[in-house]
Amino acid sequence: EKEKGKEKVPFINGPPSSSKEDLKIDRKLAQLSFFISSHFYRHRPVRHGFVNHSSPVSALCTLAALPRLQPPKSPRMEGVAPAISLLRPRASARSPILLAADSSAARRSTGARGRDMGPRRSVEASPSGAGITRLPKLGPGVSTKRIGRSKDPVINYDVSHHRAVAAVRLLRTEKGKAFVDLLNETTDDSGENEMGYVERTLGFSTRHLEDRDIRLVTVIVAGTVRWKRYLDYLIMSLCSEEKLFREMEPLLLQILRIGFFEILKLEVPAYAAVDENVRLAKVALRPGAGNMVNAILRKLVSLNETNSLPLPKIEGDDRAQARAISITYSHPVWMVRRWFRYLGKDEALGLMNWNNSDPHFSLRVNTSKGYTRADLVKRLESLQIHYEESIMDEFVRIREGMQAVIQAGLLKEGMCAVQDESAGKHQVPVVGLVVCAVDPQPGETIVDCCAAPGGKTLFMASRLSRQGKIWALDVNKGRLRILKDTAKLHGLDEMIIDVHADLRQYAEDTSAKYDKVLLDAPCSGLGVLSKRADLRWNRQFEDLEELTCLQDELLDSASMLVKPGGILIYSTCSIDPEENENRITAFIERHPEFVPQSVCGYVPAEFVTEEGFYSSRPTKHSMDGAFAARLIRSMH
């Protein structure tokens, strides 16, 4: 090409820029790629079958299939992807060159037979018969400003889109940068946001997520996180050596977890789970990764069909049994041993089964805006969402269709709120029962000490019949702002006063006293593990000691806000006695002016303990675990 003098020279990055320096870079890259390509074909056998190898662009495409042979970096190229990632798909009359991104495309273009090691994508033929090619993916740090056009995403229609999104979300969840539940992101463009993460992580986009896809992603991600210990044990057992599992790259591990979960727990047909996850691994990583996924998943299918999975035997002393059960039921060992001690083996196993089940959603109708449950039921029926009515007039329970509720605008209209996720024969939301224990009455002054995100605050405000005030106190300013916005949406903002402060400092600074003080204290969340799939892996045994100290401090501060004859309500979403009954006992010893008052008459009798506290347990009541106690302050 150099010998042609001033004749046209193909440029690897689109038309030349007005900058002379850019022109020099383009010419040097073209010359360098042609030289290396010629050397490659002279000294090594052609295994990749690339056509039109006299072209500098084809030479660079050949280099892309050989990671060991890469053009040297110039100072200008520091921090930029290799030359192949700079290639832009162009098709014009001047240069009808189409690009190939891996060897499998070339093999198909020359009619080569054999096993296809790469992903299938849409192909395009050159007008000049240059061959069949595909579009390369740009490096994440590559700028497209020189080209004079915006970066168009490469959409891959062959990869399972919901599996690609699930794999990326699992990566983000493990780093603590995303919710497990995609439905928690209640914006209308949550699907588009996920596509952005997929493109930045994998280098390509997939089809748009529909409502059903978002629900499926949530099921896969939440289930994979819940069963992570169980799945990892099996994956490690089926690897040729433990080192292979320990050093496995994160994305490959997530793809394997998805495949194992689909086959073992979702009962997806084996051929579909294997094929789709192998294809995802090949496209997102490399052909060799797909081969590994294929081998491990096929071995799993074979063992599962013969009921011979390599699971640990539950035998030996208590410690050994707890370790084996922690794998089989996918829970931390310390939780298993603690529940064995407090609940007994049978109830502990039942609790773990509950934690591994899919939660339900509870919707509370906003009666303060004039809506009734019949209005909400009518809207749900129009959306073809199956529902169940609760024994509490304000609540309706649904298992699926939350995304349809969001997109239909029921939350934005203020018709209802997502109050809680609980299920079972009682169909009673835990939040509702705690508010029942508070028993807010018109004209009362109430402080919600740890108010955000505001579920209990809004429910209490709706019970005041627009008479009385609620002070919503929280240390998190952002979450408090969300609470205030939701209160406006529900028409309750005039009854709620938001206070951004730490309870301990607020109690010292103010002289105000209130009729009722609700302390929904920070806790371990051991009663709601079914709806917070990742919480079990984020809690350590040492956390309990720190939490109990914090709960004691908050209880002492909250008690300073209660006027004589007033009520202090302490609640948690934990089932651990150390955070519940033991905290009340210790508090009364420090504050003899407070006396426990039974919740009997405020909540159904089956939730009242012998000590007069409210307590719900998943194994007993088939609903999330929670605790609440009423403490009345003496008049002196």
Short mmCIF file of C-alpha atoms in Angstrom, two decimals, residues 33 36-50 53 58-72 82-84 100-104 106-107 286-287:
data_model
loop_
_atom_site.label_atom_id
_atom_site.label_comp_id
_atom_site.label_asym_id
_atom_site.label_seq_id
_atom_site.Cartn_x
_atom_site.Cartn_y
_atom_site.Cartn_z
CA SER A 33 -0.43 -4.39 10.83
CA ILE A 36 3.05 -8.34 11.07
CA SER A 37 0.34 -10.06 9.05
CA SER A 38 2.81 -10.88 6.26
CA HIS A 39 5.29 -12.23 8.81
CA PHE A 40 2.57 -14.29 10.44
CA TYR A 41 1.44 -15.97 7.24
CA ARG A 42 5.03 -16.63 6.16
CA HIS A 43 6.17 -18.39 9.32
CA ARG A 44 3.03 -19.98 10.80
CA PRO A 45 0.30 -22.18 9.33
CA VAL A 46 -3.01 -20.45 8.71
CA ARG A 47 -5.49 -21.94 11.15
CA HIS A 48 -8.10 -19.19 11.20
CA GLY A 49 -8.95 -19.11 7.50
CA PHE A 50 -9.16 -15.31 7.22
CA HIS A 53 -5.56 -11.07 4.35
CA SER A 58 -7.90 -8.03 7.92
CA ALA A 59 -4.38 -8.26 9.33
CA LEU A 60 -5.48 -6.57 12.52
CA CYS A 61 -8.52 -8.83 12.69
CA THR A 62 -6.19 -11.81 12.44
CA LEU A 63 -4.16 -10.42 15.33
CA ALA A 64 -7.35 -10.12 17.37
CA ALA A 65 -7.69 -13.90 17.34
CA LEU A 66 -4.12 -14.25 18.64
CA PRO A 67 -3.78 -12.42 21.97
CA ARG A 68 -0.02 -13.05 22.10
CA LEU A 69 0.59 -10.97 18.95
CA GLN A 70 -0.42 -7.38 19.59
CA PRO A 71 0.94 -4.17 18.07
CA PRO A 72 3.20 -2.16 20.37
CA PRO A 82 -5.59 -2.37 21.59
CA ALA A 83 -5.87 -1.48 17.92
CA ILE A 84 -8.56 -4.04 17.20
CA ALA A 100 -14.26 -9.78 11.80
CA ALA A 101 -13.95 -9.94 15.57
CA ASP A 102 -13.05 -13.58 16.10
CA SER A 103 -11.92 -16.68 14.32
CA SER A 104 -15.28 -18.43 14.15
CA ALA A 106 -13.76 -16.35 9.39
CA ARG A 107 -14.14 -20.07 9.56
CA ARG A 286 -14.11 -16.40 25.32
CA PRO A 287 -14.70 -19.80 23.68
#
